[in-house]
Amino acid sequence: MALHSGTAKAKDYLKAAQSAVVLTGAGISAESGVPVFRGKEGLWNNYRPEELATPEAFMRDPELVWSWYNMRREKLESIEPNDAHGALATLEESLDDFTLITQNVDGLHRKAGSRNILELHGNIWKVRCTGCGKIERNCDIPIDIPPYCDKCGKILRPHIVWFGEMLDPEIFGNADAAVRKCDILIVIGTSGVVQPAASMARTAKDAGAYVVEINPQVTPISDAADLSLRGKATEIVSIISLFDTEV
Ligand code: OAD
Ligand code: ZN
């Protein structure tokens, strides 16, 4: 389907929807300058996740893991949300029932003005105590290495869901419920290989929703999508957002 008729169709579905969910991945932040994870330019092509993004890696060498997160925090500090983040924040204002589910930890959706956000994989600007479990916002750059809890004195870790870890059951439960009851699910900029986010398109489709994918590449999600819009997030999200008059 031509991109133009595809975006028109997506916009019509969005207009008619009582309940809309958007699921985002690293691709939506790529045009802001945040590196994605997979592919030639991806973080996991240059760093080994088993050395930096597992609970075992953190137990083995918390200084190394924290220095990697410090490096990512430093880069993110000067990065701004792009037009796709902005269009989703505007979309939220115009719909009564809108949920934004993100796998991103960069905090850019909130910075762009989105409010009803479920951060499936945590947030790079939060820390969690390995002793008492206290979660706190911490935007120090650089953060002291290693940081310690002011309540119980144990070491703090990034509040991120690492490989081999479970998602927060409440956040996942809310995301799953939103996906099951929505009329339209728009999936933007994810490679669709990390569970459980990867299954959300299929879940929505099976529950009767209309599924739209926005991604320059074909992904495993493309199979479940009613419509795949092949292009960059900033180009397409602004077109399908309800206030645009181009279509
Ligand atoms: P990936 O790096 O796996 O995939 C990024 C996707 O974005 C790819 O499908 C690209 O084709 C697409 N893409 C690139 N540029 C784009 C653009 N301008 N507009 C739209 N799409 C674009 O990232 P995720 O799917 O988010 O986990 O990865 C999932 C999880 O794996 C991440 O949350 C991360 C990682 O390990 C944690 O940090 C815990
Ligand atoms: Zn503590």
Coordinates of C-alpha atoms and ligand atoms in Angstrom, one line a residue:
M1 CA 0.0 0.0 0.0
A2 CA 1.3 3.5 -0.9
L3 CA 2.5 5.4 2.1
H4 CA -0.1 8.2 1.5
S5 CA -3.1 5.9 1.5
G6 CA -1.7 4.0 4.4
T7 CA -1.3 7.1 6.6
A8 CA -4.8 8.2 5.6
K9 CA -6.2 4.8 6.7
A10 CA -4.3 4.9 10.0
K11 CA -5.6 8.3 10.7
D12 CA -9.2 7.3 10.1
Y13 CA -8.9 4.4 12.5
L14 CA -7.3 6.6 15.1
K15 CA -10.2 9.1 14.7
A16 CA -12.8 6.4 15.2
A17 CA -11.0 4.7 18.1
Q18 CA -12.4 4.9 21.6
S19 CA -9.2 3.6 23.1
A20 CA -5.7 3.9 21.6
V21 CA -2.4 2.4 22.7
V22 CA 1.0 3.2 21.3
L23 CA 4.0 1.0 21.9
T24 CA 7.4 2.5 21.3
G25 CA 11.0 1.2 21.1
A26 CA 14.4 2.7 20.6
G27 CA 13.6 3.6 16.9
I28 CA 11.4 6.5 18.1
S29 CA 14.4 8.1 19.8
A30 CA 16.9 7.4 17.0
E31 CA 16.2 10.7 15.3
S32 CA 16.9 12.5 18.6
G33 CA 20.4 11.0 18.4
V34 CA 19.9 8.1 20.9
P35 CA 21.5 4.9 19.7
V36 CA 19.3 1.9 19.0
F37 CA 20.3 -1.5 20.4
R38 CA 20.4 -3.8 17.4
G39 CA 21.9 -3.5 13.9
K40 CA 25.2 -2.1 12.7
E41 CA 25.0 1.1 14.7
G42 CA 23.3 -0.5 17.7
L43 CA 24.7 -0.5 21.3
W44 CA 24.7 -4.3 21.4
N45 CA 27.0 -4.4 18.4
N46 CA 29.6 -2.4 20.4
Y47 CA 29.0 -3.6 23.9
R48 CA 28.3 -7.0 25.4
P49 CA 24.9 -7.1 27.1
E50 CA 26.0 -10.0 29.4
E51 CA 28.8 -7.7 30.8
L52 CA 26.6 -4.7 31.3
A53 CA 22.9 -5.5 31.4
T54 CA 22.4 -8.5 33.6
P55 CA 22.0 -8.8 37.4
E56 CA 25.1 -11.1 37.3
A57 CA 27.2 -8.5 35.6
F58 CA 26.2 -5.9 38.2
M59 CA 27.0 -8.3 41.1
R60 CA 30.4 -9.1 39.5
D61 CA 31.4 -5.5 38.7
P62 CA 29.0 -2.7 39.8
E63 CA 31.6 0.0 39.0
L64 CA 31.8 -1.1 35.3
V65 CA 28.1 -1.3 34.9
W66 CA 27.6 2.1 36.6
S67 CA 30.3 3.7 34.4
W68 CA 28.5 2.5 31.3
Y69 CA 25.2 4.0 32.6
N70 CA 27.1 7.2 33.5
M71 CA 28.3 7.4 29.9
R72 CA 24.8 6.9 28.6
R73 CA 23.4 9.5 31.0
E74 CA 26.0 12.0 29.9
K75 CA 25.0 11.6 26.3
L76 CA 21.3 11.8 27.0
E77 CA 21.6 15.0 29.1
S78 CA 21.8 17.2 26.0
I79 CA 19.3 15.2 23.9
E80 CA 15.8 16.6 23.2
P81 CA 12.6 14.8 22.2
N82 CA 11.8 14.9 18.5
D83 CA 8.6 15.6 16.5
A84 CA 7.4 12.0 16.9
H85 CA 7.6 12.2 20.7
G86 CA 5.8 15.6 20.4
A87 CA 3.1 14.3 18.2
L88 CA 2.3 11.5 20.6
A89 CA 2.0 14.0 23.5
T90 CA -0.4 16.0 21.4
L91 CA -2.4 12.9 20.5
E92 CA -2.8 12.0 24.2
E93 CA -4.5 15.4 24.7
S94 CA -7.1 14.7 22.1
L95 CA -8.1 11.2 23.1
D96 CA -10.0 10.2 26.3
D97 CA -8.4 6.8 26.6
F98 CA -4.7 6.8 25.5
T99 CA -1.9 4.7 26.9
L100 CA 1.7 5.0 25.9
I101 CA 3.7 1.9 26.5
T102 CA 7.5 2.3 26.0
Q103 CA 10.5 0.0 26.2
N104 CA 12.7 3.1 26.2
V105 CA 14.5 4.1 29.4
D106 CA 15.5 7.5 28.1
G107 CA 12.6 9.6 29.6
L108 CA 12.1 11.4 26.3
H109 CA 8.3 10.8 26.2
R110 CA 7.8 12.5 29.5
K111 CA 10.1 15.3 28.5
A112 CA 7.9 15.8 25.3
G113 CA 4.8 16.1 27.5
S114 CA 3.3 12.6 27.4
R115 CA 1.7 11.7 30.8
N116 CA 0.0 8.3 30.7
I117 CA 3.2 6.4 30.2
L118 CA 4.1 2.8 31.2
E119 CA 7.8 2.3 31.2
L120 CA 8.2 -1.4 30.7
H121 CA 12.0 -1.5 31.0
G122 CA 12.4 1.2 33.7
N123 CA 14.1 4.6 33.5
I124 CA 17.8 5.5 33.3
W125 CA 17.1 8.5 35.6
K126 CA 15.9 6.4 38.5
V127 CA 17.9 4.3 40.9
R128 CA 16.8 1.3 43.0
C129 CA 18.3 0.1 46.3
T130 CA 19.5 -3.5 46.2
G131 CA 18.8 -3.7 50.0
C132 CA 15.5 -2.0 50.8
G133 CA 14.1 -1.7 47.3
K134 CA 13.6 2.1 47.5
I135 CA 13.2 3.7 44.1
E136 CA 14.4 7.3 43.6
R137 CA 14.8 9.8 40.8
N138 CA 18.5 10.6 40.4
C139 CA 19.7 12.8 37.6
D140 CA 23.3 13.2 38.8
I141 CA 25.9 13.3 36.0
P142 CA 28.1 11.6 36.8
I143 CA 26.5 9.6 39.6
D144 CA 29.0 8.6 42.4
I145 CA 30.4 5.2 41.6
P146 CA 29.1 3.1 43.2
P147 CA 26.1 5.0 44.7
Y148 CA 24.8 3.9 48.1
C149 CA 21.3 4.1 49.7
D150 CA 20.9 6.9 52.2
K151 CA 18.3 4.8 54.0
C152 CA 19.9 1.4 54.5
G153 CA 23.5 1.9 53.1
K154 CA 23.3 -0.8 50.5
I155 CA 24.4 -0.3 46.9
L156 CA 22.0 1.4 44.4
R157 CA 21.5 -0.1 40.9
P158 CA 20.0 1.5 37.8
H159 CA 16.2 1.1 37.8
I160 CA 16.3 -0.8 34.6
V161 CA 14.9 -4.3 33.7
W162 CA 18.0 -6.3 32.7
F163 CA 18.2 -9.5 30.6
G164 CA 16.9 -12.4 32.6
E165 CA 14.8 -10.2 34.9
M166 CA 11.0 -9.9 35.2
L167 CA 9.1 -6.8 34.3
D168 CA 7.3 -5.0 37.2
P169 CA 4.1 -7.0 37.4
E170 CA 1.9 -4.0 38.0
I171 CA 3.3 -2.1 35.0
F172 CA 3.1 -5.1 32.8
G173 CA -0.5 -5.9 34.0
N174 CA -1.6 -2.4 33.2
A175 CA 0.1 -2.5 29.7
D176 CA -1.5 -5.9 29.0
A177 CA -4.9 -4.7 30.0
A178 CA -4.6 -1.6 27.8
V179 CA -3.5 -3.7 24.8
R180 CA -6.4 -6.1 25.2
K181 CA -9.1 -3.5 25.3
C182 CA -7.8 -1.0 22.7
D183 CA -9.3 -0.4 19.3
I184 CA -6.0 0.6 17.8
L185 CA -2.4 -0.3 18.6
I186 CA 0.4 1.6 16.9
V187 CA 3.8 0.1 17.3
I188 CA 6.7 2.4 16.6
G189 CA 10.4 1.7 16.2
T190 CA 10.9 -1.6 17.9
S191 CA 12.6 -4.7 16.4
G192 CA 10.0 -6.9 18.1
V193 CA 12.5 -9.4 19.5
V194 CA 12.4 -8.7 23.2
Q195 CA 9.5 -10.3 25.2
P196 CA 6.9 -9.6 26.4
A197 CA 6.6 -6.3 24.4
A198 CA 7.2 -8.3 21.2
S199 CA 3.9 -10.2 21.7
M200 CA 1.7 -7.2 22.3
A201 CA 0.9 -6.7 18.6
R202 CA -0.4 -10.2 18.3
T203 CA -2.3 -9.9 21.6
A204 CA -4.0 -6.7 20.4
K205 CA -4.8 -8.2 17.0
D206 CA -6.3 -11.4 18.6
A207 CA -8.4 -9.2 20.8
G208 CA -9.8 -7.4 17.7
A209 CA -7.7 -4.2 17.6
Y210 CA -6.4 -2.7 14.4
V211 CA -2.6 -2.8 14.5
V212 CA -0.4 -0.3 12.7
E213 CA 3.4 -0.6 12.6
I214 CA 5.7 2.3 11.9
N215 CA 9.3 1.1 11.1
P216 CA 11.6 1.5 8.2
Q217 CA 12.4 -2.2 8.4
V218 CA 10.3 -5.4 8.3
T219 CA 10.1 -6.9 11.8
P220 CA 8.5 -10.0 13.4
I221 CA 5.6 -7.6 14.3
S222 CA 4.9 -6.9 10.6
D223 CA 3.0 -10.2 10.4
A224 CA 0.5 -9.2 13.0
A225 CA 0.1 -5.7 11.7
D226 CA -2.9 -4.7 9.6
L227 CA -0.8 -1.9 8.2
S228 CA 2.9 -1.4 8.1
L229 CA 4.1 2.1 7.4
R230 CA 7.7 2.0 6.2
G231 CA 9.4 5.2 7.2
K232 CA 10.9 7.1 10.0
A233 CA 8.9 7.9 13.1
T234 CA 9.1 11.7 12.7
E235 CA 7.9 11.6 9.2
I236 CA 4.9 9.3 9.8
V237 CA 3.7 10.0 13.4
S238 CA 3.2 13.7 12.6
I239 CA 1.2 12.8 9.5
I240 CA -1.2 10.4 11.3
S241 CA -1.6 12.6 14.4
L242 CA -5.2 14.0 14.5
F243 CA -4.3 17.7 14.1
D244 CA -2.4 17.4 10.9
T245 CA -4.3 18.5 7.8
E246 CA -2.0 17.2 5.1
V247 CA -3.8 13.9 4.6
Ligands
OAD1 P1 16.1 -2.2 18.7 O1 17.4 -1.6 18.6 O2 16.1 -3.7 18.8 O3 15.2 -1.9 17.4 C1 15.1 -0.6 17.0 C2 14.1 -0.6 15.8 O4 13.8 0.8 15.5 C3 14.5 -1.3 14.6 O5 13.4 -2.2 14.2 C4 14.7 -0.2 13.5 O6 14.4 -0.6 12.2 C5 13.8 0.9 14.0 N1 14.1 2.2 13.7 C6 15.4 2.8 13.5 N2 15.3 4.1 13.2 C7 14.0 4.4 13.2 C8 13.2 5.6 13.0 N3 13.8 6.8 12.7 N4 11.9 5.5 13.1 C9 11.2 4.4 13.4 N5 11.9 3.2 13.6 C10 13.2 3.2 13.5 O7 15.3 -1.5 19.9 P2 14.1 -2.1 20.8 O8 13.2 -2.9 19.9 O9 13.5 -0.9 21.5 O10 16.2 -3.3 26.7 O11 14.8 -3.0 21.8 C11 14.1 -3.7 22.8 C12 14.9 -3.7 24.1 O12 16.1 -4.4 23.8 C13 15.3 -2.4 24.6 O13 14.3 -1.8 25.5 C14 16.5 -2.7 25.4 C15 17.2 -3.7 24.5 O14 18.0 -4.6 25.2 C16 16.6 -2.6 27.8 O15 17.1 -1.5 27.8 C17 16.2 -3.3 29.1
ZN2 ZN 18.2 1.0 50.8

